[in-house]
Amino acid sequence: NQYAPMTGVQPLREAIAGKTADLYGYKPDANSEVTITAGATEALYAAITALVRPGDEVICFDPSYDSYAPAVELSGGVVKRIALQPPSFRVDWQAFSALLSD
C-alpha cells in the first residue's frame, strides 16, 4: 500500500539509462536525469512547466500537439502561433523572426 517513487522505480530508470547509452552513446544518470511518467502528455507537461515562467513567450508550430498551448498558458506563458502550410509544412522563417521579441 505504498506509492511508487515519484521519479519511477530504480531498476526501470537504470534500464532506460542503459538503453540510452546503447542507442545514443550517452548514459544519463539514472538518479538525476531519468524520470518515469505515465505517458507523453505528462512528460511534456512536466518539461514545459519546469521551463516556462510567467510572461515567457513560446512559439508553437501549428498543427501541433494539443497539450502544448494549455501547458504553456497554465505556466503563465504566452503562446504565439505560426501556421505550417500544407503540403510541405515548412517553417516560414521570416514569420518566425517577426514573432520574436526581446
Coordinates of C-alpha atoms in Angstrom, one line a residue:
N1 CA 0.0 0.0 0.0
Q2 CA 2.8 2.4 -0.9
Y3 CA 3.1 4.7 -3.9
A4 CA 6.0 4.1 -6.3
P5 CA 8.8 6.7 -6.2
M6 CA 7.9 10.0 -7.9
T7 CA 10.7 9.6 -10.4
G8 CA 9.9 5.9 -11.1
V9 CA 11.4 2.7 -9.8
Q10 CA 15.2 2.5 -9.8
P11 CA 15.6 -0.7 -11.9
L12 CA 13.4 0.9 -14.7
R13 CA 15.4 4.2 -14.6
E14 CA 18.6 2.2 -14.8
A15 CA 17.4 0.1 -17.7
I16 CA 16.4 3.3 -19.6
A17 CA 19.8 4.9 -18.9
G18 CA 21.5 1.7 -20.2
K19 CA 19.3 1.6 -23.4
T20 CA 20.0 5.3 -24.0
A21 CA 23.8 4.5 -23.7
D22 CA 23.4 1.6 -26.2
L23 CA 21.4 3.7 -28.7
Y24 CA 23.0 7.1 -28.5
G25 CA 26.4 6.7 -26.8
Y26 CA 25.4 8.8 -23.8
K27 CA 24.4 7.3 -20.4
P28 CA 22.3 9.6 -18.4
D29 CA 22.5 9.5 -14.6
A30 CA 19.6 7.3 -13.6
N31 CA 19.1 9.2 -10.4
S32 CA 19.1 12.8 -11.7
E33 CA 18.5 12.6 -15.4
V34 CA 15.8 9.9 -15.9
T35 CA 12.2 10.4 -14.8
I36 CA 9.3 8.0 -15.5
T37 CA 5.9 9.4 -16.4
A38 CA 2.5 7.9 -17.0
G39 CA 2.7 9.0 -20.7
A40 CA 3.9 11.6 -23.2
T41 CA 1.4 14.2 -22.2
E42 CA 2.6 14.1 -18.6
A43 CA 6.2 14.2 -19.6
L44 CA 5.6 17.2 -21.9
Y45 CA 3.6 19.0 -19.2
A46 CA 6.4 18.4 -16.7
A47 CA 9.0 19.7 -19.1
I48 CA 7.0 22.8 -20.1
T49 CA 6.1 23.7 -16.5
A50 CA 9.8 23.3 -15.5
L51 CA 11.0 25.7 -18.1
V52 CA 8.2 28.3 -18.8
R53 CA 7.8 31.1 -16.4
P54 CA 5.1 33.9 -16.3
G55 CA 5.4 36.2 -19.3
D56 CA 7.7 33.8 -21.3
E57 CA 6.7 33.7 -24.9
V58 CA 6.6 30.3 -26.6
I59 CA 6.2 29.7 -30.3
C60 CA 4.0 26.8 -31.3
F61 CA 4.2 25.5 -34.8
D62 CA 0.6 24.6 -35.9
P63 CA -0.6 22.0 -36.3
S64 CA 0.9 21.0 -33.0
Y65 CA 0.1 18.6 -30.2
D66 CA -3.0 19.9 -28.4
S67 CA -1.4 19.8 -24.9
Y68 CA 1.4 22.3 -25.7
A69 CA -0.6 25.5 -25.5
P70 CA -2.6 24.7 -22.4
A71 CA 0.6 23.7 -20.5
V72 CA 2.3 27.0 -21.6
E73 CA -0.7 29.0 -20.5
L74 CA -1.1 27.2 -17.2
S75 CA 2.6 28.1 -16.5
G76 CA 1.8 31.8 -17.2
G77 CA 3.4 31.8 -20.6
V78 CA 2.2 33.5 -23.7
V79 CA 1.6 31.3 -26.8
K80 CA 2.5 32.6 -30.2
R81 CA 1.5 30.6 -33.1
I82 CA 2.9 30.1 -36.6
A83 CA 0.9 28.1 -39.1
L84 CA 2.8 25.5 -41.2
Q85 CA 1.1 25.3 -44.6
P86 CA 0.5 22.1 -46.5
P87 CA 1.7 20.3 -48.4
S88 CA 5.3 20.9 -47.2
F89 CA 4.6 22.2 -43.7
R90 CA 7.9 24.1 -43.8
V91 CA 8.7 26.9 -41.4
D92 CA 8.4 30.4 -42.8
W93 CA 11.5 31.8 -41.0
Q94 CA 10.6 35.4 -41.8
A95 CA 7.2 34.9 -40.0
F96 CA 9.1 33.2 -37.2
S97 CA 11.5 36.1 -36.9
A98 CA 8.6 38.5 -36.7
L99 CA 7.2 36.7 -33.7
L100 CA 10.5 37.0 -31.7
S101 CA 10.6 39.8 -29.1
D102 CA 13.2 41.0 -26.6

